[in-house]
Coordinates of C-alpha atoms in Angstrom, one line a residue:
Chain A
M82 CA 2.4 2.6 27.2
V83 CA 3.1 -0.6 25.1
I84 CA 0.2 -2.7 24.5
E85 CA 0.9 -6.3 23.2
V86 CA -1.8 -8.5 22.1
N87 CA -0.4 -12.0 21.9
R88 CA -2.0 -14.9 20.1
I89 CA -5.5 -14.0 21.2
T90 CA -8.4 -16.3 20.4
K91 CA -12.0 -15.6 21.5
R92 CA -14.9 -17.8 20.9
F93 CA -18.6 -17.2 21.5
E94 CA -20.0 -20.7 21.6
A95 CA -19.6 -22.0 18.0
F96 CA -18.5 -18.6 16.6
T97 CA -14.9 -17.7 16.6
A98 CA -14.7 -13.9 16.9
L99 CA -10.9 -13.7 17.0
K100 CA -8.4 -16.1 15.6
N101 CA -4.9 -16.3 17.0
L102 CA -4.4 -12.6 16.7
D103 CA -1.3 -10.5 17.3
L104 CA -0.9 -6.8 17.7
E105 CA 1.5 -4.3 19.1
V106 CA 0.7 -0.7 19.8
R107 CA 3.6 1.6 20.6
P108 CA 3.5 4.4 23.1
G109 CA 1.8 7.7 22.0
E110 CA 0.2 6.0 19.0
L111 CA -3.4 6.4 17.7
V112 CA -4.3 3.2 16.1
A113 CA -7.6 2.3 14.2
L114 CA -9.2 -1.0 14.2
L115 CA -11.1 -0.9 10.9
G116 CA -13.3 -3.5 9.5
P117 CA -16.8 -4.6 8.5
S118 CA -19.2 -5.4 11.2
G119 CA -18.6 -8.9 12.5
S120 CA -14.9 -8.6 11.9
G121 CA -14.0 -8.8 15.6
K122 CA -12.8 -5.3 16.1
T123 CA -15.0 -4.4 19.0
T124 CA -14.3 -7.7 20.6
L125 CA -10.6 -7.1 20.4
L126 CA -11.1 -3.6 21.9
R127 CA -13.2 -5.0 24.7
I128 CA -10.6 -7.7 25.5
I129 CA -7.7 -5.1 25.7
A130 CA -10.1 -3.1 28.0
G131 CA -10.8 -6.1 30.2
L132 CA -14.7 -6.0 29.5
E133 CA -14.2 -9.4 27.8
F134 CA -11.8 -12.1 28.3
A135 CA -9.8 -14.2 25.6
D136 CA -10.0 -17.9 25.6
E137 CA -6.4 -18.2 24.7
G138 CA -3.5 -15.7 24.5
R139 CA -2.2 -12.9 26.5
I140 CA -2.5 -9.1 26.8
L141 CA 0.6 -7.3 28.0
F142 CA 0.7 -3.7 29.2
D143 CA 4.3 -2.4 29.3
G144 CA 5.4 -6.0 29.3
T145 CA 3.3 -7.1 32.3
N146 CA 0.4 -9.4 31.9
A147 CA -2.9 -7.6 32.2
G148 CA -5.0 -10.6 31.1
D149 CA -6.2 -11.6 34.6
R150 CA -6.8 -8.1 35.7
Q151 CA -10.4 -6.6 36.0
V152 CA -11.2 -3.7 33.8
G153 CA -11.2 -1.4 36.8
E154 CA -7.7 -2.4 37.7
R155 CA -6.2 -1.7 34.1
R156 CA -6.7 2.0 34.3
V157 CA -8.1 2.2 30.7
G158 CA -10.3 5.0 29.6
F159 CA -13.2 3.3 27.7
V160 CA -15.6 5.4 25.7
F161 CA -18.6 3.4 24.7
Q162 CA -20.4 3.6 21.3
H163 CA -23.5 4.9 22.7
Y164 CA -21.6 6.8 25.4
A165 CA -23.2 5.0 28.3
L166 CA -23.5 8.1 30.3
F167 CA -25.2 7.7 33.7
R168 CA -28.7 9.1 32.9
H169 CA -29.6 10.1 36.4
M170 CA -26.5 12.0 37.0
T171 CA -25.5 15.5 35.9
V172 CA -22.6 16.0 33.7
M173 CA -20.6 17.0 36.6
E174 CA -21.3 13.8 38.5
N175 CA -20.8 11.8 35.4
V176 CA -17.3 13.0 35.0
A177 CA -16.6 12.7 38.8
F178 CA -17.8 9.2 39.1
G179 CA -14.4 7.6 38.5
L180 CA -13.0 9.7 41.3
R181 CA -15.6 9.1 43.8
V182 CA -15.7 5.4 43.7
V183 CA -12.0 5.3 44.8
P184 CA -11.7 3.8 48.3
R185 CA -11.9 6.3 51.0
D186 CA -8.3 6.3 52.2
K187 CA -7.2 7.0 48.6
R188 CA -9.9 9.4 47.5
M189 CA -9.2 13.1 46.7
A190 CA -11.1 15.7 48.8
N191 CA -14.4 16.8 47.4
A192 CA -13.1 20.1 46.6
D193 CA -10.2 18.6 44.6
I194 CA -12.6 16.3 42.7
E195 CA -14.7 19.3 41.7
K196 CA -11.7 21.2 40.5
R197 CA -10.3 18.4 38.5
V198 CA -13.9 17.8 37.0
M199 CA -14.3 21.4 36.0
K200 CA -10.8 21.5 34.4
L201 CA -11.7 18.4 32.4
L202 CA -15.1 20.0 31.4
S203 CA -13.4 23.1 30.2
L204 CA -10.9 21.0 28.3
V205 CA -13.9 19.5 26.4
Q206 CA -15.6 23.0 26.3
L207 CA -18.5 21.9 28.4
D208 CA -17.9 23.7 31.6
R209 CA -21.1 25.7 31.2
L210 CA -23.3 22.6 31.0
A211 CA -22.0 20.9 34.2
G212 CA -25.4 20.9 35.7
R213 CA -27.3 19.4 32.8
Y214 CA -28.5 15.8 32.4
P215 CA -27.3 13.7 29.6
S216 CA -30.8 13.7 28.1
Q217 CA -30.5 17.4 27.7
L218 CA -27.4 17.3 25.7
S219 CA -26.8 16.9 21.8
G220 CA -25.0 13.8 20.6
G221 CA -21.6 15.6 20.2
Q222 CA -21.9 17.0 23.7
R223 CA -22.6 13.5 25.1
Q224 CA -19.6 12.2 23.2
R225 CA -17.5 14.8 24.9
V226 CA -18.9 14.1 28.3
A227 CA -18.0 10.4 27.8
L228 CA -14.5 11.4 26.9
A229 CA -14.1 13.6 29.9
R230 CA -15.4 10.9 32.1
A231 CA -12.9 8.4 30.7
L232 CA -10.1 10.9 31.0
A233 CA -10.9 11.8 34.7
I234 CA -9.2 8.6 36.0
E235 CA -6.0 9.6 34.2
P236 CA -5.9 6.4 32.1
R237 CA -2.8 5.0 30.5
V238 CA -4.7 3.9 27.4
L239 CA -7.8 5.5 25.8
L240 CA -10.2 3.0 24.0
L241 CA -12.9 4.2 21.8
D242 CA -15.6 2.1 20.4
E243 CA -17.0 3.7 17.3
P244 CA -16.5 7.1 18.9
F245 CA -18.2 9.1 16.0
G246 CA -20.6 6.5 14.8
A247 CA -23.9 8.1 16.0
L248 CA -23.0 11.7 15.0
D249 CA -23.9 13.6 11.9
A250 CA -21.2 14.3 9.3
K251 CA -20.2 17.9 10.3
V252 CA -19.9 17.3 14.1
R253 CA -18.0 14.1 13.2
K254 CA -15.4 15.9 11.4
E255 CA -14.9 18.5 14.2
L256 CA -14.7 16.0 16.8
R257 CA -12.3 14.1 14.8
R258 CA -9.8 16.9 14.6
W259 CA -10.3 17.7 18.2
L260 CA -9.7 14.1 19.3
R261 CA -6.4 14.1 17.4
R262 CA -5.3 17.2 19.1
L263 CA -6.3 15.9 22.5
H264 CA -4.5 12.6 22.0
D265 CA -1.3 14.5 21.1
E266 CA -1.6 17.1 23.7
M267 CA -2.2 14.5 26.5
S268 CA 0.3 12.0 25.1
L269 CA -2.0 9.1 25.3
T270 CA -1.9 5.8 23.7
S271 CA -5.2 5.4 21.9
I272 CA -7.0 2.7 20.0
F273 CA -10.3 3.3 18.3
V274 CA -12.7 1.0 16.5
T275 CA -14.5 2.2 13.3
H276 CA -16.1 0.8 10.2
D277 CA -15.6 4.2 8.5
Q278 CA -12.5 4.1 6.3
E279 CA -12.2 7.8 5.9
E280 CA -12.2 8.3 9.6
A281 CA -9.5 5.6 10.0
L282 CA -7.4 6.9 7.3
E283 CA -7.6 10.6 8.3
L284 CA -7.2 10.1 12.2
A285 CA -5.0 7.1 12.8
D286 CA -1.2 6.8 12.9
R287 CA -1.5 3.3 11.9
V288 CA -4.6 1.4 10.7
V289 CA -5.4 -2.2 11.5
V290 CA -7.6 -3.7 8.9
M291 CA -9.6 -6.6 10.2
N292 CA -11.8 -9.2 8.7
N293 CA -13.4 -12.5 10.0
G294 CA -11.6 -12.2 13.4
A295 CA -8.2 -12.0 11.8
I296 CA -5.9 -9.0 10.9
E297 CA -5.6 -8.5 7.1
Q298 CA -3.1 -5.7 7.1
I299 CA -1.4 -3.3 9.5
G300 CA 0.1 -0.1 8.3
T301 CA 0.1 3.7 7.9
P302 CA -2.9 5.1 6.3
E303 CA -0.8 5.5 3.1
E304 CA 0.4 2.0 3.2
V305 CA -2.9 0.3 3.6
Y306 CA -4.4 2.5 0.9
N307 CA -1.7 2.4 -1.7
M308 CA -0.3 -1.0 -1.1
P309 CA -3.2 -3.2 0.0
A310 CA -1.8 -6.5 1.1
T311 CA -4.9 -8.6 0.3
P312 CA -7.9 -8.5 -2.0
F313 CA -10.1 -7.9 1.0
V314 CA -8.2 -4.7 1.9
Y315 CA -8.3 -3.6 -1.8
E316 CA -12.1 -4.0 -1.8
F317 CA -12.7 -2.6 1.7
L318 CA -10.6 0.5 1.4
G319 CA -11.5 3.1 -1.3
N320 CA -13.1 2.5 -4.7
I321 CA -11.9 -0.5 -6.7
N322 CA -12.5 -2.0 -10.1
R323 CA -12.3 -5.8 -9.9
I324 CA -11.9 -7.7 -13.1
D325 CA -12.0 -11.4 -13.7
C326 CA -8.8 -12.6 -15.5
E327 CA -6.8 -15.7 -16.2
I328 CA -3.4 -16.4 -14.5
S329 CA -1.2 -18.6 -16.5
H330 CA 2.2 -19.5 -15.0
G331 CA 2.1 -16.8 -12.4
K332 CA 1.3 -14.0 -14.9
A333 CA -2.0 -12.5 -16.3
R334 CA -2.7 -10.4 -19.3
L335 CA -4.6 -7.3 -18.7
W336 CA -5.5 -4.9 -21.5
G337 CA -2.5 -5.9 -23.5
V338 CA 0.0 -5.6 -20.6
E339 CA 1.4 -8.5 -18.6
V340 CA 1.0 -8.4 -14.9
T341 CA 2.7 -10.6 -12.4
A342 CA 0.2 -12.2 -9.9
E343 CA 1.0 -12.3 -6.2
T344 CA -0.5 -14.0 -3.2
H345 CA -1.5 -12.1 0.1
D346 CA 0.6 -14.4 2.3
G347 CA 3.7 -14.3 0.1
T348 CA 3.3 -18.0 -0.8
P349 CA 4.1 -18.8 -4.4
V350 CA 1.4 -18.5 -7.1
P351 CA 0.2 -22.0 -8.1
S352 CA 1.7 -22.9 -11.5
G353 CA -0.6 -23.8 -14.3
T354 CA -3.7 -21.9 -15.4
L355 CA -6.1 -20.6 -12.9
K356 CA -8.7 -17.9 -12.6
G357 CA -8.0 -14.7 -10.7
H358 CA -8.9 -11.2 -10.1
A359 CA -7.2 -8.0 -11.1
Y360 CA -7.6 -4.9 -9.0
I361 CA -7.3 -1.3 -10.4
R362 CA -8.1 1.9 -8.6
P363 CA -10.3 4.3 -10.6
H364 CA -7.6 6.9 -10.4
D365 CA -5.1 4.6 -12.0
I366 CA -7.1 4.3 -15.1
T367 CA -5.6 6.4 -17.9
F368 CA -6.9 7.5 -21.4
I369 CA -4.3 6.8 -24.1
D370 CA -3.8 7.2 -27.7
P371 CA -5.7 4.5 -29.7
S372 CA -3.0 4.1 -32.1
K373 CA -0.8 2.3 -29.4
Q374 CA -0.5 -1.4 -29.3
E375 CA -1.6 -1.8 -25.6
G376 CA -4.9 -0.6 -23.9
A377 CA -8.4 -1.6 -24.3
P378 CA -11.3 -0.1 -26.4
A379 CA -14.1 1.4 -24.2
V380 CA -17.1 3.5 -24.5
V381 CA -18.0 6.3 -22.1
R382 CA -21.4 5.5 -20.6
H383 CA -21.7 8.2 -17.9
V384 CA -19.9 11.2 -16.6
A385 CA -20.4 12.8 -13.1
A386 CA -18.2 15.9 -13.2
A387 CA -19.3 17.9 -10.2
G388 CA -16.4 18.4 -7.8
P389 CA -12.6 18.3 -8.1
T390 CA -12.6 14.9 -9.7
A391 CA -14.7 13.6 -12.5
R392 CA -16.0 10.1 -12.4
I393 CA -16.4 8.3 -15.6
E394 CA -18.2 5.0 -16.1
L395 CA -16.9 2.9 -19.0
A396 CA -18.2 -0.1 -20.9
V397 CA -15.1 -2.3 -21.8
E398 CA -15.4 -5.1 -24.2
G399 CA -15.4 -8.6 -22.5
I400 CA -16.2 -7.1 -19.0
P401 CA -19.8 -7.6 -17.8
H402 CA -19.9 -4.7 -15.4
L403 CA -19.0 -0.9 -15.9
I404 CA -15.5 0.1 -15.1
E405 CA -15.0 3.3 -13.1
A406 CA -12.4 5.8 -13.8
E407 CA -11.5 9.1 -11.9
L408 CA -9.8 12.0 -13.5
P409 CA -8.8 15.5 -12.1
R410 CA -11.1 18.0 -13.3
Q411 CA -8.6 19.8 -15.4
Q412 CA -7.5 16.6 -17.2
Y413 CA -11.2 15.7 -17.8
L414 CA -11.8 19.2 -19.4
E415 CA -8.7 18.8 -21.7
L416 CA -9.8 15.3 -22.9
G417 CA -13.4 16.6 -23.6
L418 CA -14.9 13.3 -22.7
R419 CA -18.6 12.9 -23.6
T420 CA -21.2 10.1 -23.1
G421 CA -21.1 7.6 -26.0
Q422 CA -17.5 8.6 -27.0
S423 CA -15.2 5.7 -27.9
V424 CA -11.8 5.7 -26.1
T425 CA -8.9 3.5 -25.2
I426 CA -7.9 2.9 -21.7
A427 CA -4.9 1.5 -19.9
A428 CA -4.1 0.7 -16.3
R429 CA -1.3 2.8 -14.7
A430 CA -1.1 0.3 -11.8
A431 CA -2.8 -3.1 -11.4
R432 CA -2.4 -6.0 -9.1
V433 CA -3.6 -9.5 -9.7
F434 CA -4.4 -12.1 -7.0
P435 CA -5.5 -15.7 -7.3
P436 CA -8.8 -16.3 -5.8
A437 CA -8.5 -16.5 -1.9
A438 CA -8.3 -20.0 -0.5
E439 CA -11.4 -20.2 1.7
Chain B
M1397 CA -75.0 17.3 10.0
A1398 CA -72.3 16.0 12.3
A1399 CA -70.9 13.8 9.6
G1400 CA -70.8 16.8 7.1
K1401 CA -68.9 19.0 9.6
T1402 CA -66.3 16.3 10.0
H1403 CA -66.0 16.0 6.3
K1404 CA -65.4 19.6 5.8
D1405 CA -62.8 19.9 8.6
R1406 CA -59.5 19.2 6.9
K1407 CA -57.4 19.6 10.0
V1408 CA -58.9 16.5 11.6
S1409 CA -56.6 13.7 12.2
P1410 CA -56.7 11.0 9.4
L1411 CA -57.1 8.3 12.2
T1412 CA -60.3 9.6 13.5
E1413 CA -63.8 8.3 13.3
S1414 CA -67.2 9.9 12.8
V1415 CA -68.8 11.6 15.8
A1416 CA -71.4 8.8 16.0
V1417 CA -68.7 6.1 16.1
R1418 CA -66.7 8.0 18.6
A1419 CA -69.7 8.6 20.9
C1420 CA -70.6 4.9 20.7
L1421 CA -67.1 3.6 21.5
I1422 CA -66.6 6.1 24.4
G1423 CA -70.1 5.4 25.7
L1424 CA -69.3 1.6 25.7
A1425 CA -66.1 2.1 27.4
L1426 CA -67.6 4.4 30.1
L1427 CA -70.6 2.0 30.7
F1428 CA -68.1 -0.8 31.1
I1429 CA -65.9 1.1 33.6
G1430 CA -68.9 2.2 35.5
A1431 CA -70.6 -1.2 35.8
F1432 CA -67.5 -3.2 36.6
L1433 CA -65.2 -0.7 38.5
V1434 CA -67.0 2.3 39.7
L1435 CA -70.3 0.7 40.8
P1436 CA -68.9 -2.0 43.0
L1437 CA -66.6 0.5 44.7
V1438 CA -69.6 2.8 45.4
A1439 CA -71.6 -0.3 46.6
V1440 CA -68.9 -1.3 49.0
F1441 CA -69.0 2.1 50.7
T1442 CA -72.8 2.5 50.6
E1443 CA -73.2 -1.0 52.2
A1444 CA -70.5 -0.2 54.7
F1445 CA -72.4 2.9 56.0
A1446 CA -75.9 1.3 55.6
K1447 CA -76.4 1.2 59.4
G1448 CA -74.8 4.7 60.1
V1449 CA -71.4 5.9 60.9
G1450 CA -71.6 4.5 64.5
A1451 CA -72.1 0.9 63.2
Y1452 CA -69.2 1.4 60.8
V1453 CA -66.8 2.5 63.5
D1454 CA -68.0 -0.2 65.8
A1455 CA -67.3 -2.9 63.1
I1456 CA -63.7 -1.5 62.7
K1457 CA -63.0 -1.0 66.3
D1458 CA -64.0 -4.6 67.0
P1459 CA -60.9 -6.4 68.5
I1460 CA -61.2 -9.3 66.0
A1461 CA -61.4 -6.9 63.0
L1462 CA -58.4 -5.0 64.4
A1463 CA -56.5 -8.2 64.9
S1464 CA -57.1 -9.0 61.2
V1465 CA -55.9 -5.6 60.1
K1466 CA -52.8 -6.1 62.1
L1467 CA -52.2 -9.5 60.6
T1468 CA -52.7 -8.3 57.0
F1469 CA -50.0 -5.6 57.7
I1470 CA -47.6 -8.1 59.2
A1471 CA -47.9 -10.4 56.3
A1472 CA -47.4 -7.6 53.8
A1473 CA -44.6 -6.0 55.9
I1474 CA -42.6 -9.3 55.7
A1475 CA -43.6 -10.5 52.2
V1476 CA -43.1 -7.2 50.3
P1477 CA -39.6 -6.4 51.5
L1478 CA -38.4 -10.0 51.0
N1479 CA -40.0 -10.0 47.5
L1480 CA -38.4 -6.7 46.8
V1481 CA -34.9 -8.3 47.6
F1482 CA -35.6 -11.4 45.6
G1483 CA -37.1 -9.6 42.7
V1484 CA -34.2 -7.2 42.4
A1485 CA -31.7 -10.0 42.8
A1486 CA -33.5 -12.1 40.1
S1487 CA -33.9 -9.4 37.6
W1488 CA -30.2 -8.3 38.1
A1489 CA -29.0 -11.9 37.6
I1490 CA -31.3 -12.4 34.6
T1491 CA -30.7 -9.1 32.7
K1492 CA -27.0 -8.5 33.4
F1493 CA -25.5 -12.0 33.2
E1494 CA -25.6 -14.9 30.9
F1495 CA -26.0 -18.4 32.5
R1496 CA -27.4 -21.8 31.9
G1497 CA -30.9 -22.3 33.0
K1498 CA -31.9 -18.7 32.5
S1499 CA -35.2 -19.3 30.7
L1500 CA -36.1 -21.9 33.3
L1501 CA -35.7 -19.4 36.0
I1502 CA -37.8 -16.9 34.2
T1503 CA -40.5 -19.6 33.8
L1504 CA -40.3 -20.4 37.5
I1505 CA -40.7 -16.6 38.4
D1506 CA -44.0 -16.7 36.4
L1507 CA -45.2 -19.8 38.1
P1508 CA -47.2 -18.0 40.8
F1509 CA -49.1 -16.1 38.1
S1510 CA -50.2 -19.3 36.3
V1511 CA -50.9 -21.5 39.3
S1512 CA -54.3 -21.0 41.1
P1513 CA -53.7 -19.5 44.5
V1514 CA -55.7 -22.3 46.2
I1515 CA -53.2 -24.7 44.8
A1516 CA -50.3 -22.7 46.1
G1517 CA -52.0 -22.8 49.6
L1518 CA -52.4 -26.6 49.1
I1519 CA -48.7 -27.0 48.4
Y1520 CA -47.9 -25.5 51.8
V1521 CA -50.4 -27.6 53.6
L1522 CA -49.0 -30.8 51.9
L1523 CA -45.4 -29.7 52.8
F1524 CA -45.9 -28.3 56.3
G1525 CA -49.3 -29.5 57.5
A1526 CA -49.8 -32.1 60.4
Q1527 CA -50.1 -34.9 57.7
G1528 CA -47.8 -33.2 55.4
L1529 CA -44.2 -34.2 54.2
L1530 CA -42.4 -32.2 56.9
G1531 CA -45.3 -32.0 59.3
P1532 CA -44.1 -34.6 61.9
W1533 CA -40.6 -33.2 61.9
L1534 CA -41.9 -29.6 62.4
H1535 CA -44.1 -30.9 65.0
S1536 CA -41.3 -32.5 67.0
M1537 CA -39.4 -29.2 66.7
D1538 CA -42.6 -27.5 68.0
V1539 CA -42.8 -25.3 65.0
Q1540 CA -46.3 -24.5 63.6
I1541 CA -46.6 -23.1 60.0
I1542 CA -49.9 -24.3 58.7
F1543 CA -52.8 -22.5 60.6
A1544 CA -50.4 -20.0 61.9
V1545 CA -48.8 -16.7 60.9
P1546 CA -45.7 -18.2 59.2
G1547 CA -48.0 -20.2 56.8
I1548 CA -49.9 -16.9 55.9
V1549 CA -46.7 -15.0 55.3
L1550 CA -45.4 -18.0 53.1
A1551 CA -48.5 -18.0 51.0
T1552 CA -48.6 -14.3 50.6
M1553 CA -44.9 -14.4 49.5
F1554 CA -45.7 -17.1 47.0
V1555 CA -48.5 -15.3 45.4
T1556 CA -46.7 -11.9 45.2
F1557 CA -43.4 -13.2 44.2
P1558 CA -43.5 -12.2 40.4
F1559 CA -44.6 -8.7 40.8
V1560 CA -41.3 -6.9 41.3
A1561 CA -39.2 -9.2 39.0
R1562 CA -41.8 -8.9 36.3
E1563 CA -41.8 -5.1 36.4
L1564 CA -38.0 -4.9 36.5
I1565 CA -36.9 -7.4 33.9
P1566 CA -38.2 -5.7 30.8
L1567 CA -37.0 -2.3 32.1
M1568 CA -33.4 -3.6 32.8
Q1569 CA -33.3 -5.5 29.6
E1570 CA -34.0 -2.3 27.7
Q1571 CA -31.5 -0.4 29.7
G1572 CA -28.7 -3.0 28.8
T1573 CA -25.3 -3.3 30.5
E1574 CA -23.4 -0.4 29.0
E1575 CA -23.7 1.8 32.0
E1576 CA -22.6 -0.9 34.4
E1577 CA -19.7 -1.6 32.1
A1578 CA -18.8 2.1 32.1
A1579 CA -18.9 2.1 35.9
R1580 CA -16.7 -0.9 36.1
S1581 CA -14.2 0.5 33.6
L1582 CA -14.1 3.8 35.9
G1583 CA -13.0 1.6 38.9
A1584 CA -16.3 1.0 40.7
D1585 CA -16.6 -2.4 42.4
G1586 CA -19.8 -4.6 42.0
W1587 CA -21.6 -3.1 44.9
Q1588 CA -20.8 0.5 44.0
T1589 CA -22.0 -0.2 40.4
F1590 CA -25.3 -1.6 41.8
R1591 CA -26.1 1.2 44.3
R1592 CA -24.9 4.1 42.2
V1593 CA -25.7 3.2 38.7
T1594 CA -28.2 0.2 38.5
L1595 CA -30.4 1.0 41.4
P1596 CA -31.1 4.8 40.5
N1597 CA -31.9 3.6 37.0
I1598 CA -34.6 1.2 38.1
K1599 CA -35.9 3.1 41.2
W1600 CA -39.3 3.9 39.5
G1601 CA -39.9 0.5 38.1
L1602 CA -39.0 -0.8 41.4
L1603 CA -41.5 1.4 43.1
Y1604 CA -44.3 0.4 40.8
G1605 CA -43.4 -3.3 41.5
V1606 CA -43.5 -2.7 45.1
L1607 CA -46.9 -1.0 45.1
L1608 CA -48.5 -3.6 43.0
C1609 CA -46.9 -6.4 45.1
N1610 CA -48.1 -4.6 48.3
A1611 CA -51.7 -4.3 46.9
R1612 CA -51.8 -7.9 46.1
A1613 CA -50.2 -9.0 49.4
M1614 CA -52.9 -7.2 51.3
G1615 CA -55.8 -8.4 49.2
E1616 CA -54.7 -12.1 48.7
F1617 CA -57.5 -14.5 49.6
G1618 CA -57.2 -17.9 48.0
A1619 CA -53.8 -19.1 49.1
V1620 CA -54.1 -17.5 52.5
S1621 CA -57.6 -19.0 53.1
V1622 CA -56.2 -22.5 52.7
V1623 CA -53.3 -22.2 55.1
S1624 CA -55.1 -19.9 57.6
G1625 CA -57.5 -22.3 59.4
H1626 CA -59.7 -19.2 60.0
I1627 CA -58.9 -18.9 63.7
R1628 CA -60.6 -15.6 64.6
G1629 CA -58.3 -13.0 66.1
L1630 CA -55.3 -15.2 65.2
T1631 CA -55.0 -16.2 61.7
N1632 CA -57.6 -14.2 59.8
T1633 CA -56.4 -11.5 57.5
M1634 CA -58.7 -8.8 56.4
P1635 CA -60.0 -10.5 53.2
L1636 CA -60.8 -13.7 55.3
H1637 CA -62.5 -11.7 58.0
V1638 CA -64.7 -10.0 55.4
E1639 CA -65.8 -13.4 54.2
I1640 CA -66.5 -14.7 57.7
L1641 CA -68.7 -11.7 58.6
Y1642 CA -70.4 -11.9 55.3
N1643 CA -71.3 -15.6 55.8
E1644 CA -72.7 -14.6 59.2
Y1645 CA -75.1 -12.2 57.4
N1646 CA -73.3 -9.4 59.2
F1647 CA -73.3 -7.3 56.1
A1648 CA -72.7 -3.9 57.5
A1649 CA -69.7 -5.0 59.4
S1650 CA -68.5 -7.1 56.5
F1651 CA -68.5 -4.1 54.0
A1652 CA -67.0 -1.9 56.6
V1653 CA -63.9 -4.1 56.6
A1654 CA -64.2 -4.4 52.9
S1655 CA -64.2 -0.7 52.5
L1656 CA -60.9 -0.5 54.4
L1657 CA -59.4 -2.9 52.1
A1658 CA -60.8 -1.0 49.2
S1659 CA -59.4 2.2 50.6
L1660 CA -56.0 0.7 50.7
A1661 CA -56.2 -0.2 47.0
V1662 CA -57.4 3.2 46.1
V1663 CA -54.5 4.8 48.1
T1664 CA -52.1 2.6 46.4
L1665 CA -53.5 3.6 43.0
L1666 CA -53.4 7.3 44.0
A1667 CA -49.8 7.0 45.2
K1668 CA -48.9 5.4 41.9
G1669 CA -50.7 8.0 39.9
G1670 CA -49.2 10.9 42.0
L1671 CA -45.7 9.5 41.3
E1672 CA -46.4 9.3 37.7
W1673 CA -47.7 12.8 37.5
R1674 CA -44.9 14.4 39.7
Y1675 CA -41.8 12.4 38.2
G1676 CA -43.2 11.6 34.7
H1677 CA -40.3 13.2 32.9
E1678 CA -37.7 11.4 35.1
L1679 CA -39.7 8.1 34.6
A1680 CA -39.5 8.7 30.7
G1681 CA -35.8 9.4 31.0
S1682 CA -35.0 6.2 32.9
R1683 CA -36.8 4.3 30.2
G1684 CA -35.3 6.2 27.2

């Protein structure tokens, strides 16, 4: 199903949670809403679900307006952050709930409801725990019950609010893969909210990076990671070195190389001299031959070499904070870097933005 | 010696005190409970049976005493269910929805706790009494509220109004609205959500509130005393009847009726304790 979010604005008293926001989710897509807390991602998800209503704008499901329909009429499967399982019902009754509240004339026979529920429970591998109460389950099991319960009503859309937030790292990884498989097998259209970039980048087809109630960038995980559209996305996704620099006539000099400055909204960079920031990913820092003209002299301050990549902290002249570089283990060994050693570094790729107009 | 032993015993909790301090504190607590709770209860029953079982039975079988028992039950039977409905409705509104004037409503619910019951009774006399605001109109309609059963029910309701809501509001606040939202997202309508999700989650808190409300409804004296008019066999509840008998120096009969009232309270407490003991884990679950 196609979900269109059309110029949505939502205010909570004086606070504007969403500002004139547009988004289109295509059928079969798994989309992540990624952002820090307070960025409006959960509010957006709840508006799509119908648990919250927008002050302005429209929500379209397959082209028809869903904005004035109640949550129960939208046929969305919503998985809550803390699962919101009915604590006084067994796992079985939790999953059956959506089927039992259907008006009598449209309701399935009891035996059919039980059959459907058991099928769903075996899908989430919980058929043996059908008689348990939520308080008797682990976090991962509760999460799967919540999912089975949401899927029982055969939703057209699956919406998940921080689905793995409360789980420990190992269970989280397992459930992540499992959710991806489930999404593909059931050919659902799914949107999930997360503040965990790793989760968004690994699981989603497209990532929507949100900040302050607006969308900073929409793209595939590769696009948002490799080509961040704004300084915010740069700083939010992955590790980054931010270096103060001076932009003069749209260009900045960084470590002996000229870099063209750009703005995140495509407007021309103001002429004249202004302060800006250069962004360099740690893995884009290279160690070069000191005899070359370009590059910047630096001193190795600390090396953390456990694992497949080595992290090197460098003190660079004129920069008050340490610069972080990452090298594949093999290359690190070949260079034979040690603490205290003097090196020359360069940036393989760097982007310069003027300060964001607040 | 005792202190030395505690000192050597390394397994003792770091929060504990010496034996002497413990004995002293526990002794004080027991003394207090004994003097203020157990002793009066024992006294009530001793006095009630002071003239023998025959006199006790006679005092209770007295038609006027039976009428007071009946009136007490009628007042409770009307006030408790109504306060149950209002209490649930108020807590539901306060905890599951946002609206203007919410804190004012919470304050109003607490009003009966902070106002003296006598004043509560007086309010009704001033409103519905012969000289009261609505008195002449009520008289022309041939409706009597003050010095009659409706006044007693009204006063009882006023005094017991906060019990259910006060028990439910913190519980429902803690439980939040996620389960209700989940139910709605699964297609349940408002009534189904309330009956299948909210109500089962609050049933133990509700039972507590009802028990406390009932205990107070049966024992209320001040407010009821003001509106009752003390007409024997007609508008006297049990607490009022106890007072009348006592003022007539009919101590044995007075304490006999008082012992009935005390028994009701004890039964209520036992019921509460029994429920806690029997369904303790479920109770913990509904709060967790």
